[in-house]
Amino acid sequence: MKRKFLISMALLSAMFITLNACGSKTGKTKNGLKYEILVKGEGRAAQMGDIIEGTLSLSSQDSVLFALDQPDKILQIMESIFPGDLNEGLLMLHEGDSALFYIPVDSMTKYIGGGLPDFVKEHLVYAIRVDKLYTQEELQQAEIAAAAAAQEEEAAAIARYLEENQLDIEPEESGIYFIQTKKGSGSKVQQGQTVSVNYTGKLLNGKLFDTNIEEIAKANDQYMPGRDYEPMSFPAGVGQMIPGFDQAVLMMNKGSKATVIIPFALGYGNRAIGSDIPAYSTLVFEIEVTDIQ
């Protein structure tokens, strides 16, 4: 899932340049919602409560304020908040549709209050492509099936990783794989204590997605000027971190180092985190406990 802010309107135009060739239908509802149906799909019609899977762009004037340009679950159709709001437009859609909806800024601020940036003038423009519509029950069943398939693939991938790295270990009761690489001499981390750690996070394929160690960031072209590369501190075992990371740290003591394999169920689950961590990703962390307070 890729998010962009304040991008040129050229992005919005590019998303629909081929769609306009198909011919578009414009109109306005009785409540004043202006719309353009750029592509008319042939799938089922949207119903109240449906979840929309597709792409979404929100713009005003000459800037795109927000964009999801990779298919994702983008919206759920709810009861209208005010006459002519986006929900009214969503109920017009079908699977396969691409459309633009123009929401008057004065109507939005009248019913939901202020809070919009000063450069947002006249209309907020939603560009929506509908790939699929789900009822809540259908989405739940689809997610269960996807998770089951992902777990099967993950088990095979972890087995290959262990074999390739000559690791003869079994998962902990919690589900993580814990490999201690350095035994510390300090006290063991207790739940609720503030712990400071250095860490490097990778996917099973070795791709680095985050680290607070400057040398490693530079070596992997991930260095971010202005970031403080120093130990990260957090209360251990209270849910501030993903479950697998919390569980690993509670197995460590001051000065220790470990490599931890975290199945997706104990990581980010079915969520994609930016463009670096796909949904259902198994994570591999190298962790060093530098201090406990």
PDB file of C-alpha atoms in Angstrom:
ATOM      1  CA  MET A   1       0.000   0.000   0.000  1.00  0.00           C
ATOM      2  CA  LYS A   2       1.558   3.252  -1.109  1.00  0.00           C
ATOM      3  CA  ARG A   3       0.446   6.575   0.378  1.00  0.00           C
ATOM      4  CA  LYS A   4       1.218   9.943  -1.182  1.00  0.00           C
ATOM      5  CA  PHE A   5       0.486  13.467   0.011  1.00  0.00           C
ATOM      6  CA  LEU A   6       0.336  16.771  -1.836  1.00  0.00           C
ATOM      7  CA  ILE A   7       1.235  15.292  -5.181  1.00  0.00           C
ATOM      8  CA  SER A   8       0.676  17.049  -8.493  1.00  0.00           C
ATOM      9  CA  MET A   9      -2.722  16.626 -10.096  1.00  0.00           C
ATOM     10  CA  ALA A  10      -0.810  14.876 -12.886  1.00  0.00           C
ATOM     11  CA  LEU A  11      -1.063  11.716 -10.761  1.00  0.00           C
ATOM     12  CA  LEU A  12      -4.851  11.934 -10.649  1.00  0.00           C
ATOM     13  CA  SER A  13      -4.975  12.551 -14.396  1.00  0.00           C
ATOM     14  CA  ALA A  14      -2.696   9.590 -15.076  1.00  0.00           C
ATOM     15  CA  MET A  15      -4.878   7.287 -12.989  1.00  0.00           C
ATOM     16  CA  PHE A  16      -7.844   7.949 -15.261  1.00  0.00           C
ATOM     17  CA  ILE A  17      -6.391   8.981 -18.623  1.00  0.00           C
ATOM     18  CA  THR A  18      -7.326   5.678 -20.228  1.00  0.00           C
ATOM     19  CA  LEU A  19     -10.697   5.608 -18.508  1.00  0.00           C
ATOM     20  CA  ASN A  20     -11.967   8.802 -20.083  1.00  0.00           C
ATOM     21  CA  ALA A  21     -11.490   7.244 -23.500  1.00  0.00           C
ATOM     22  CA  CYS A  22     -14.356   4.923 -22.625  1.00  0.00           C
ATOM     23  CA  GLY A  23     -16.720   7.865 -22.250  1.00  0.00           C
ATOM     24  CA  SER A  24     -18.009   9.295 -18.989  1.00  0.00           C
ATOM     25  CA  LYS A  25     -21.373  10.106 -17.467  1.00  0.00           C
ATOM     26  CA  THR A  26     -21.751  13.242 -15.392  1.00  0.00           C
ATOM     27  CA  GLY A  27     -24.604  14.357 -13.202  1.00  0.00           C
ATOM     28  CA  LYS A  28     -25.799  15.729  -9.896  1.00  0.00           C
ATOM     29  CA  THR A  29     -28.011  14.096  -7.280  1.00  0.00           C
ATOM     30  CA  LYS A  30     -31.072  15.790  -5.789  1.00  0.00           C
ATOM     31  CA  ASN A  31     -28.922  16.600  -2.742  1.00  0.00           C
ATOM     32  CA  GLY A  32     -26.356  18.404  -4.881  1.00  0.00           C
ATOM     33  CA  LEU A  33     -23.629  15.757  -5.113  1.00  0.00           C
ATOM     34  CA  LYS A  34     -21.800  16.179  -8.419  1.00  0.00           C
ATOM     35  CA  TYR A  35     -20.371  12.997  -9.918  1.00  0.00           C
ATOM     36  CA  GLU A  36     -18.627  11.595 -12.979  1.00  0.00           C
ATOM     37  CA  ILE A  37     -18.810   7.891 -13.805  1.00  0.00           C
ATOM     38  CA  LEU A  38     -15.657   7.400 -15.846  1.00  0.00           C
ATOM     39  CA  VAL A  39     -16.005   3.650 -16.352  1.00  0.00           C
ATOM     40  CA  LYS A  40     -19.211   1.708 -15.875  1.00  0.00           C
ATOM     41  CA  GLY A  41     -18.647  -1.752 -14.450  1.00  0.00           C
ATOM     42  CA  GLU A  42     -20.821  -4.790 -14.868  1.00  0.00           C
ATOM     43  CA  GLY A  43     -20.523  -6.210 -11.359  1.00  0.00           C
ATOM     44  CA  ARG A  44     -23.043  -6.157  -8.545  1.00  0.00           C
ATOM     45  CA  ALA A  45     -24.423  -2.908  -7.174  1.00  0.00           C
ATOM     46  CA  ALA A  46     -23.212  -1.441  -3.893  1.00  0.00           C
ATOM     47  CA  GLN A  47     -25.396  -1.820  -0.818  1.00  0.00           C
ATOM     48  CA  MET A  48     -25.402  -0.213   2.605  1.00  0.00           C
ATOM     49  CA  GLY A  49     -22.643  -1.694   4.765  1.00  0.00           C
ATOM     50  CA  ASP A  50     -20.549  -2.987   1.855  1.00  0.00           C
ATOM     51  CA  ILE A  51     -16.763  -2.728   2.044  1.00  0.00           C
ATOM     52  CA  ILE A  52     -15.107  -1.421  -1.119  1.00  0.00           C
ATOM     53  CA  GLU A  53     -11.834  -2.880  -2.355  1.00  0.00           C
ATOM     54  CA  GLY A  54     -10.062  -0.721  -4.906  1.00  0.00           C
ATOM     55  CA  THR A  55      -8.077   2.500  -5.157  1.00  0.00           C
ATOM     56  CA  LEU A  56      -8.752   5.958  -3.777  1.00  0.00           C
ATOM     57  CA  SER A  57      -7.441   9.462  -4.324  1.00  0.00           C
ATOM     58  CA  LEU A  58      -8.534  12.629  -2.512  1.00  0.00           C
ATOM     59  CA  SER A  59      -7.713  15.982  -4.069  1.00  0.00           C
ATOM     60  CA  SER A  60      -8.530  19.674  -3.945  1.00  0.00           C
ATOM     61  CA  GLN A  61      -7.656  22.363  -6.453  1.00  0.00           C
ATOM     62  CA  ASP A  62      -4.341  21.307  -8.035  1.00  0.00           C
ATOM     63  CA  SER A  63      -3.061  18.944  -5.336  1.00  0.00           C
ATOM     64  CA  VAL A  64      -3.670  15.332  -4.382  1.00  0.00           C
ATOM     65  CA  LEU A  65      -4.005  15.269  -0.604  1.00  0.00           C
ATOM     66  CA  PHE A  66      -4.044  11.517  -0.135  1.00  0.00           C
ATOM     67  CA  ALA A  67      -3.786   8.504  -2.432  1.00  0.00           C
ATOM     68  CA  LEU A  68      -3.950   4.731  -2.178  1.00  0.00           C
ATOM     69  CA  ASP A  69      -2.826   3.616  -5.615  1.00  0.00           C
ATOM     70  CA  GLN A  70      -2.539  -0.086  -4.782  1.00  0.00           C
ATOM     71  CA  PRO A  71      -5.786  -2.072  -4.376  1.00  0.00           C
ATOM     72  CA  ASP A  72      -6.890  -2.201  -0.750  1.00  0.00           C
ATOM     73  CA  LYS A  73      -9.995  -2.126   1.425  1.00  0.00           C
ATOM     74  CA  ILE A  74     -10.628   1.594   1.126  1.00  0.00           C
ATOM     75  CA  LEU A  75     -14.107   2.432   2.414  1.00  0.00           C
ATOM     76  CA  GLN A  76     -17.219   1.051   4.034  1.00  0.00           C
ATOM     77  CA  ILE A  77     -20.569   2.449   2.902  1.00  0.00           C
ATOM     78  CA  MET A  78     -22.337   3.989   5.880  1.00  0.00           C
ATOM     79  CA  GLU A  79     -25.425   6.102   6.495  1.00  0.00           C
ATOM     80  CA  SER A  80     -24.999   9.633   5.146  1.00  0.00           C
ATOM     81  CA  ILE A  81     -23.714  12.237   7.587  1.00  0.00           C
ATOM     82  CA  PHE A  82     -25.086  15.142   5.552  1.00  0.00           C
ATOM     83  CA  PRO A  83     -27.076  15.493   2.304  1.00  0.00           C
ATOM     84  CA  GLY A  84     -24.868  14.984  -0.729  1.00  0.00           C
ATOM     85  CA  ASP A  85     -21.950  13.420   1.147  1.00  0.00           C
ATOM     86  CA  LEU A  86     -19.646  10.703  -0.189  1.00  0.00           C
ATOM     87  CA  ASN A  87     -21.782   7.840   1.122  1.00  0.00           C
ATOM     88  CA  GLU A  88     -24.588   8.940  -1.170  1.00  0.00           C
ATOM     89  CA  GLY A  89     -22.215   8.614  -4.107  1.00  0.00           C
ATOM     90  CA  LEU A  90     -20.843   5.258  -3.028  1.00  0.00           C
ATOM     91  CA  LEU A  91     -24.324   3.743  -3.201  1.00  0.00           C
ATOM     92  CA  MET A  92     -24.355   4.579  -6.933  1.00  0.00           C
ATOM     93  CA  LEU A  93     -21.362   2.344  -7.649  1.00  0.00           C
ATOM     94  CA  HIS A  94     -20.956  -1.156  -9.078  1.00  0.00           C
ATOM     95  CA  GLU A  95     -18.005  -3.531  -9.181  1.00  0.00           C
ATOM     96  CA  GLY A  96     -15.764  -2.375 -12.008  1.00  0.00           C
ATOM     97  CA  ASP A  97     -16.796   1.298 -11.769  1.00  0.00           C
ATOM     98  CA  SER A  98     -14.381   4.218 -11.683  1.00  0.00           C
ATOM     99  CA  ALA A  99     -15.832   7.549 -10.603  1.00  0.00           C
ATOM    100  CA  LEU A 100     -15.184  11.056  -9.345  1.00  0.00           C
ATOM    101  CA  PHE A 101     -17.276  12.649  -6.593  1.00  0.00           C
ATOM    102  CA  TYR A 102     -17.173  16.361  -5.797  1.00  0.00           C
ATOM    103  CA  ILE A 103     -18.037  17.137  -2.157  1.00  0.00           C
ATOM    104  CA  PRO A 104     -18.708  20.861  -1.497  1.00  0.00           C
ATOM    105  CA  VAL A 105     -16.396  22.104   1.233  1.00  0.00           C
ATOM    106  CA  ASP A 106     -19.016  24.447   2.677  1.00  0.00           C
ATOM    107  CA  SER A 107     -21.459  21.535   3.122  1.00  0.00           C
ATOM    108  CA  MET A 108     -18.819  19.415   4.817  1.00  0.00           C
ATOM    109  CA  THR A 109     -17.723  22.141   7.233  1.00  0.00           C
ATOM    110  CA  LYS A 110     -21.350  23.013   8.016  1.00  0.00           C
ATOM    111  CA  TYR A 111     -22.162  19.479   9.168  1.00  0.00           C
ATOM    112  CA  ILE A 112     -18.864  18.197  10.583  1.00  0.00           C
ATOM    113  CA  GLY A 113     -17.129  21.424  11.585  1.00  0.00           C
ATOM    114  CA  GLY A 114     -13.834  22.926  10.469  1.00  0.00           C
ATOM    115  CA  GLY A 115     -10.372  21.443  10.492  1.00  0.00           C
ATOM    116  CA  LEU A 116      -9.707  21.532   6.740  1.00  0.00           C
ATOM    117  CA  PRO A 117      -6.484  23.180   5.519  1.00  0.00           C
ATOM    118  CA  ASP A 118      -6.829  26.704   4.139  1.00  0.00           C
ATOM    119  CA  PHE A 119      -5.837  25.612   0.626  1.00  0.00           C
ATOM    120  CA  VAL A 120      -8.844  23.268   0.390  1.00  0.00           C
ATOM    121  CA  LYS A 121     -11.283  25.328  -1.662  1.00  0.00           C
ATOM    122  CA  GLU A 122     -14.722  24.717  -3.147  1.00  0.00           C
ATOM    123  CA  HIS A 123     -14.680  20.917  -3.457  1.00  0.00           C
ATOM    124  CA  LEU A 124     -12.964  17.830  -2.178  1.00  0.00           C
ATOM    125  CA  VAL A 125     -12.674  15.426  -5.097  1.00  0.00           C
ATOM    126  CA  TYR A 126     -12.730  11.672  -4.441  1.00  0.00           C
ATOM    127  CA  ALA A 127     -11.429   9.481  -7.276  1.00  0.00           C
ATOM    128  CA  ILE A 128     -12.538   5.902  -6.633  1.00  0.00           C
ATOM    129  CA  ARG A 129     -12.064   2.648  -8.506  1.00  0.00           C
ATOM    130  CA  VAL A 130     -14.167  -0.285  -7.344  1.00  0.00           C
ATOM    131  CA  ASP A 131     -12.507  -3.657  -7.909  1.00  0.00           C
ATOM    132  CA  LYS A 132     -14.751  -5.660  -5.591  1.00  0.00           C
ATOM    133  CA  LEU A 133     -17.564  -5.234  -3.093  1.00  0.00           C
ATOM    134  CA  TYR A 134     -17.819  -7.329   0.057  1.00  0.00           C
ATOM    135  CA  THR A 135     -20.493  -7.708   2.664  1.00  0.00           C
ATOM    136  CA  GLN A 136     -19.011  -7.892   6.145  1.00  0.00           C
ATOM    137  CA  GLU A 137     -19.601 -11.647   6.207  1.00  0.00           C
ATOM    138  CA  GLU A 138     -18.009 -12.130   2.778  1.00  0.00           C
ATOM    139  CA  LEU A 139     -14.970 -10.099   3.816  1.00  0.00           C
ATOM    140  CA  GLN A 140     -14.584 -12.111   7.016  1.00  0.00           C
ATOM    141  CA  GLN A 141     -14.703 -15.397   5.094  1.00  0.00           C
ATOM    142  CA  ALA A 142     -12.240 -14.100   2.487  1.00  0.00           C
ATOM    143  CA  GLU A 143      -9.819 -12.987   5.203  1.00  0.00           C
ATOM    144  CA  ILE A 144     -10.058 -16.373   6.962  1.00  0.00           C
ATOM    145  CA  ALA A 145      -9.281 -18.172   3.708  1.00  0.00           C
ATOM    146  CA  ALA A 146      -6.410 -15.803   2.880  1.00  0.00           C
ATOM    147  CA  ALA A 147      -4.904 -16.190   6.359  1.00  0.00           C
ATOM    148  CA  ALA A 148      -5.089 -19.995   6.157  1.00  0.00           C
ATOM    149  CA  ALA A 149      -3.321 -19.997   2.792  1.00  0.00           C
ATOM    150  CA  ALA A 150      -0.722 -17.520   4.064  1.00  0.00           C
ATOM    151  CA  GLN A 151      -0.023 -19.656   7.154  1.00  0.00           C
ATOM    152  CA  GLU A 152       0.630 -22.689   4.964  1.00  0.00           C
ATOM    153  CA  GLU A 153       3.009 -20.718   2.759  1.00  0.00           C
ATOM    154  CA  GLU A 154       4.690 -19.190   5.810  1.00  0.00           C
ATOM    155  CA  ALA A 155       5.376 -22.579   7.419  1.00  0.00           C
ATOM    156  CA  ALA A 156       7.178 -23.731   4.270  1.00  0.00           C
ATOM    157  CA  ALA A 157       9.107 -20.471   3.990  1.00  0.00           C
ATOM    158  CA  ILE A 158      10.282 -20.596   7.623  1.00  0.00           C
ATOM    159  CA  ALA A 159      11.377 -24.218   7.182  1.00  0.00           C
ATOM    160  CA  ARG A 160      13.464 -23.194   4.154  1.00  0.00           C
ATOM    161  CA  TYR A 161      14.956 -20.264   6.087  1.00  0.00           C
ATOM    162  CA  LEU A 162      15.970 -22.506   8.994  1.00  0.00           C
ATOM    163  CA  GLU A 163      17.514 -25.057   6.652  1.00  0.00           C
ATOM    164  CA  GLU A 164      19.406 -22.457   4.618  1.00  0.00           C
ATOM    165  CA  ASN A 165      20.759 -20.862   7.791  1.00  0.00           C
ATOM    166  CA  GLN A 166      21.505 -24.238   9.446  1.00  0.00           C
ATOM    167  CA  LEU A 167      19.251 -23.497  12.405  1.00  0.00           C
ATOM    168  CA  ASP A 168      17.959 -26.542  14.243  1.00  0.00           C
ATOM    169  CA  ILE A 169      15.357 -24.959  16.501  1.00  0.00           C
ATOM    170  CA  GLU A 170      11.684 -25.296  17.333  1.00  0.00           C
ATOM    171  CA  PRO A 171       9.263 -22.434  17.918  1.00  0.00           C
ATOM    172  CA  GLU A 172       8.695 -21.190  21.441  1.00  0.00           C
ATOM    173  CA  GLU A 173       5.319 -21.829  23.053  1.00  0.00           C
ATOM    174  CA  SER A 174       4.335 -18.299  22.013  1.00  0.00           C
ATOM    175  CA  GLY A 175       5.069 -19.095  18.358  1.00  0.00           C
ATOM    176  CA  ILE A 176       8.236 -17.065  17.811  1.00  0.00           C
ATOM    177  CA  TYR A 177      11.607 -18.635  16.942  1.00  0.00           C
ATOM    178  CA  PHE A 178      14.254 -17.364  19.363  1.00  0.00           C
ATOM    179  CA  ILE A 179      18.000 -17.715  18.705  1.00  0.00           C
ATOM    180  CA  GLN A 180      20.233 -16.217  21.386  1.00  0.00           C
ATOM    181  CA  THR A 181      23.459 -14.954  19.816  1.00  0.00           C
ATOM    182  CA  LYS A 182      25.005 -13.338  22.898  1.00  0.00           C
ATOM    183  CA  LYS A 183      24.310 -14.054  26.539  1.00  0.00           C
ATOM    184  CA  GLY A 184      24.115 -10.927  28.667  1.00  0.00           C
ATOM    185  CA  SER A 185      25.229 -10.604  32.255  1.00  0.00           C
ATOM    186  CA  GLY A 186      22.554  -8.225  33.515  1.00  0.00           C
ATOM    187  CA  SER A 187      19.108  -8.805  34.953  1.00  0.00           C
ATOM    188  CA  LYS A 188      16.267 -10.263  32.909  1.00  0.00           C
ATOM    189  CA  VAL A 189      13.673  -7.927  31.428  1.00  0.00           C
ATOM    190  CA  GLN A 190      10.442  -7.834  33.434  1.00  0.00           C
ATOM    191  CA  GLN A 191       7.028  -6.814  32.125  1.00  0.00           C
ATOM    192  CA  GLY A 192       6.437  -3.079  32.516  1.00  0.00           C
ATOM    193  CA  GLN A 193      10.110  -2.169  32.829  1.00  0.00           C
ATOM    194  CA  THR A 194      11.490   0.416  30.411  1.00  0.00           C
ATOM    195  CA  VAL A 195      13.882  -1.401  28.113  1.00  0.00           C
ATOM    196  CA  SER A 196      16.254   0.115  25.552  1.00  0.00           C
ATOM    197  CA  VAL A 197      17.190  -1.882  22.462  1.00  0.00           C
ATOM    198  CA  ASN A 198      19.114  -1.724  19.233  1.00  0.00           C
ATOM    199  CA  TYR A 199      17.341  -3.577  16.456  1.00  0.00           C
ATOM    200  CA  THR A 200      17.419  -4.496  12.791  1.00  0.00           C
ATOM    201  CA  GLY A 201      14.263  -5.712  11.079  1.00  0.00           C
ATOM    202  CA  LYS A 202      14.260  -7.745   7.883  1.00  0.00           C
ATOM    203  CA  LEU A 203      11.905  -9.912   5.863  1.00  0.00           C
ATOM    204  CA  LEU A 204      12.669 -13.613   5.383  1.00  0.00           C
ATOM    205  CA  ASN A 205      14.262 -12.787   2.026  1.00  0.00           C
ATOM    206  CA  GLY A 206      16.819 -10.601   3.794  1.00  0.00           C
ATOM    207  CA  LYS A 207      15.376  -7.240   2.765  1.00  0.00           C
ATOM    208  CA  LEU A 208      15.941  -4.632   5.462  1.00  0.00           C
ATOM    209  CA  PHE A 209      12.860  -2.600   6.366  1.00  0.00           C
ATOM    210  CA  ASP A 210      14.027  -0.766   9.508  1.00  0.00           C
ATOM    211  CA  THR A 211      16.929  -0.316  11.905  1.00  0.00           C
ATOM    212  CA  ASN A 212      18.024   2.162  14.552  1.00  0.00           C
ATOM    213  CA  ILE A 213      21.687   1.387  13.891  1.00  0.00           C
ATOM    214  CA  GLU A 214      23.233   4.085  11.697  1.00  0.00           C
ATOM    215  CA  GLU A 215      25.952   1.934  10.121  1.00  0.00           C
ATOM    216  CA  ILE A 216      23.467  -0.724   9.036  1.00  0.00           C
ATOM    217  CA  ALA A 217      21.077   1.889   7.651  1.00  0.00           C
ATOM    218  CA  LYS A 218      23.856   3.442   5.565  1.00  0.00           C
ATOM    219  CA  ALA A 219      25.107   0.082   4.333  1.00  0.00           C
ATOM    220  CA  ASN A 220      21.605  -0.763   3.087  1.00  0.00           C
ATOM    221  CA  ASP A 221      20.762   2.651   1.566  1.00  0.00           C
ATOM    222  CA  GLN A 222      18.142   3.210   4.278  1.00  0.00           C
ATOM    223  CA  TYR A 223      19.824   6.102   6.074  1.00  0.00           C
ATOM    224  CA  MET A 224      17.471   8.973   6.910  1.00  0.00           C
ATOM    225  CA  PRO A 225      19.178  12.306   7.689  1.00  0.00           C
ATOM    226  CA  GLY A 226      17.709  13.892  10.778  1.00  0.00           C
ATOM    227  CA  ARG A 227      16.721  10.619  12.409  1.00  0.00           C
ATOM    228  CA  ASP A 228      18.234   9.948  15.817  1.00  0.00           C
ATOM    229  CA  TYR A 229      20.049   6.621  15.533  1.00  0.00           C
ATOM    230  CA  GLU A 230      20.089   5.593  19.157  1.00  0.00           C
ATOM    231  CA  PRO A 231      18.583   2.812  21.302  1.00  0.00           C
ATOM    232  CA  MET A 232      14.787   2.677  21.255  1.00  0.00           C
ATOM    233  CA  SER A 233      13.118   2.725  24.673  1.00  0.00           C
ATOM    234  CA  PHE A 234       9.663   1.375  25.486  1.00  0.00           C
ATOM    235  CA  PRO A 235       7.776  -0.358  28.317  1.00  0.00           C
ATOM    236  CA  ALA A 236       8.294  -4.091  27.838  1.00  0.00           C
ATOM    237  CA  GLY A 237       5.431  -6.512  27.414  1.00  0.00           C
ATOM    238  CA  VAL A 238       2.533  -4.058  27.639  1.00  0.00           C
ATOM    239  CA  GLY A 239       1.465  -4.055  23.996  1.00  0.00           C
ATOM    240  CA  GLN A 240       3.307  -1.016  22.719  1.00  0.00           C
ATOM    241  CA  MET A 241       5.250  -3.231  20.314  1.00  0.00           C
ATOM    242  CA  ILE A 242       4.011  -6.004  18.039  1.00  0.00           C
ATOM    243  CA  PRO A 243       3.357  -9.189  20.090  1.00  0.00           C
ATOM    244  CA  GLY A 244       6.345 -11.154  18.781  1.00  0.00           C
ATOM    245  CA  PHE A 245       8.794  -8.361  19.585  1.00  0.00           C
ATOM    246  CA  ASP A 246       7.387  -7.974  23.101  1.00  0.00           C
ATOM    247  CA  GLN A 247       7.623 -11.718  23.690  1.00  0.00           C
ATOM    248  CA  ALA A 248      11.236 -11.850  22.513  1.00  0.00           C
ATOM    249  CA  VAL A 249      12.389  -8.976  24.715  1.00  0.00           C
ATOM    250  CA  LEU A 250      10.856 -10.595  27.794  1.00  0.00           C
ATOM    251  CA  MET A 251      13.145 -13.588  27.160  1.00  0.00           C
ATOM    252  CA  MET A 252      16.276 -11.429  27.215  1.00  0.00           C
ATOM    253  CA  ASN A 253      18.502  -9.805  29.802  1.00  0.00           C
ATOM    254  CA  LYS A 254      20.679  -6.701  29.748  1.00  0.00           C
ATOM    255  CA  GLY A 255      23.554  -7.069  27.297  1.00  0.00           C
ATOM    256  CA  SER A 256      22.070 -10.023  25.433  1.00  0.00           C
ATOM    257  CA  LYS A 257      21.529 -10.293  21.688  1.00  0.00           C
ATOM    258  CA  ALA A 258      19.124 -12.495  19.785  1.00  0.00           C
ATOM    259  CA  THR A 259      17.748 -13.217  16.341  1.00  0.00           C
ATOM    260  CA  VAL A 260      13.976 -13.614  16.427  1.00  0.00           C
ATOM    261  CA  ILE A 261      11.703 -14.971  13.699  1.00  0.00           C
ATOM    262  CA  ILE A 262       8.189 -13.577  14.135  1.00  0.00           C
ATOM    263  CA  PRO A 263       5.297 -15.222  12.240  1.00  0.00           C
ATOM    264  CA  PHE A 264       2.860 -12.760  10.707  1.00  0.00           C
ATOM    265  CA  ALA A 265       0.178 -13.608  13.295  1.00  0.00           C
ATOM    266  CA  LEU A 266       2.501 -12.123  15.943  1.00  0.00           C
ATOM    267  CA  GLY A 267       3.602  -9.265  13.697  1.00  0.00           C
ATOM    268  CA  TYR A 268       1.449  -7.074  11.487  1.00  0.00           C
ATOM    269  CA  GLY A 269      -0.953  -9.824  10.403  1.00  0.00           C
ATOM    270  CA  ASN A 270      -2.835  -9.114   7.196  1.00  0.00           C
ATOM    271  CA  ARG A 271      -1.805  -5.448   7.183  1.00  0.00           C
ATOM    272  CA  ALA A 272       0.738  -4.068   4.763  1.00  0.00           C
ATOM    273  CA  ILE A 273       2.992  -1.482   6.414  1.00  0.00           C
ATOM    274  CA  GLY A 274       3.997   0.998   3.756  1.00  0.00           C
ATOM    275  CA  SER A 275       5.645  -0.445   0.681  1.00  0.00           C
ATOM    276  CA  ASP A 276       8.369  -2.293   2.631  1.00  0.00           C
ATOM    277  CA  ILE A 277       6.306  -4.808   4.622  1.00  0.00           C
ATOM    278  CA  PRO A 278       3.660  -6.675   2.601  1.00  0.00           C
ATOM    279  CA  ALA A 279       0.611  -8.209   4.234  1.00  0.00           C
ATOM    280  CA  TYR A 280       1.238 -11.584   5.917  1.00  0.00           C
ATOM    281  CA  SER A 281       4.979 -10.905   6.277  1.00  0.00           C
ATOM    282  CA  THR A 282       7.220 -13.035   8.481  1.00  0.00           C
ATOM    283  CA  LEU A 283       9.680 -10.736  10.256  1.00  0.00           C
ATOM    284  CA  VAL A 284      13.254 -11.403  11.343  1.00  0.00           C
ATOM    285  CA  PHE A 285      14.628  -9.099  14.039  1.00  0.00           C
ATOM    286  CA  GLU A 286      18.109  -8.861  15.446  1.00  0.00           C
ATOM    287  CA  ILE A 287      17.722  -7.368  18.924  1.00  0.00           C
ATOM    288  CA  GLU A 288      20.230  -6.173  21.516  1.00  0.00           C
ATOM    289  CA  VAL A 289      19.083  -5.127  24.988  1.00  0.00           C
ATOM    290  CA  THR A 290      21.290  -2.180  25.944  1.00  0.00           C
ATOM    291  CA  ASP A 291      19.584  -1.051  29.153  1.00  0.00           C
ATOM    292  CA  ILE A 292      16.750  -1.857  31.569  1.00  0.00           C
ATOM    293  CA  GLN A 293      15.187   0.617  33.988  1.00  0.00           C
TER     294      GLN A 293
END
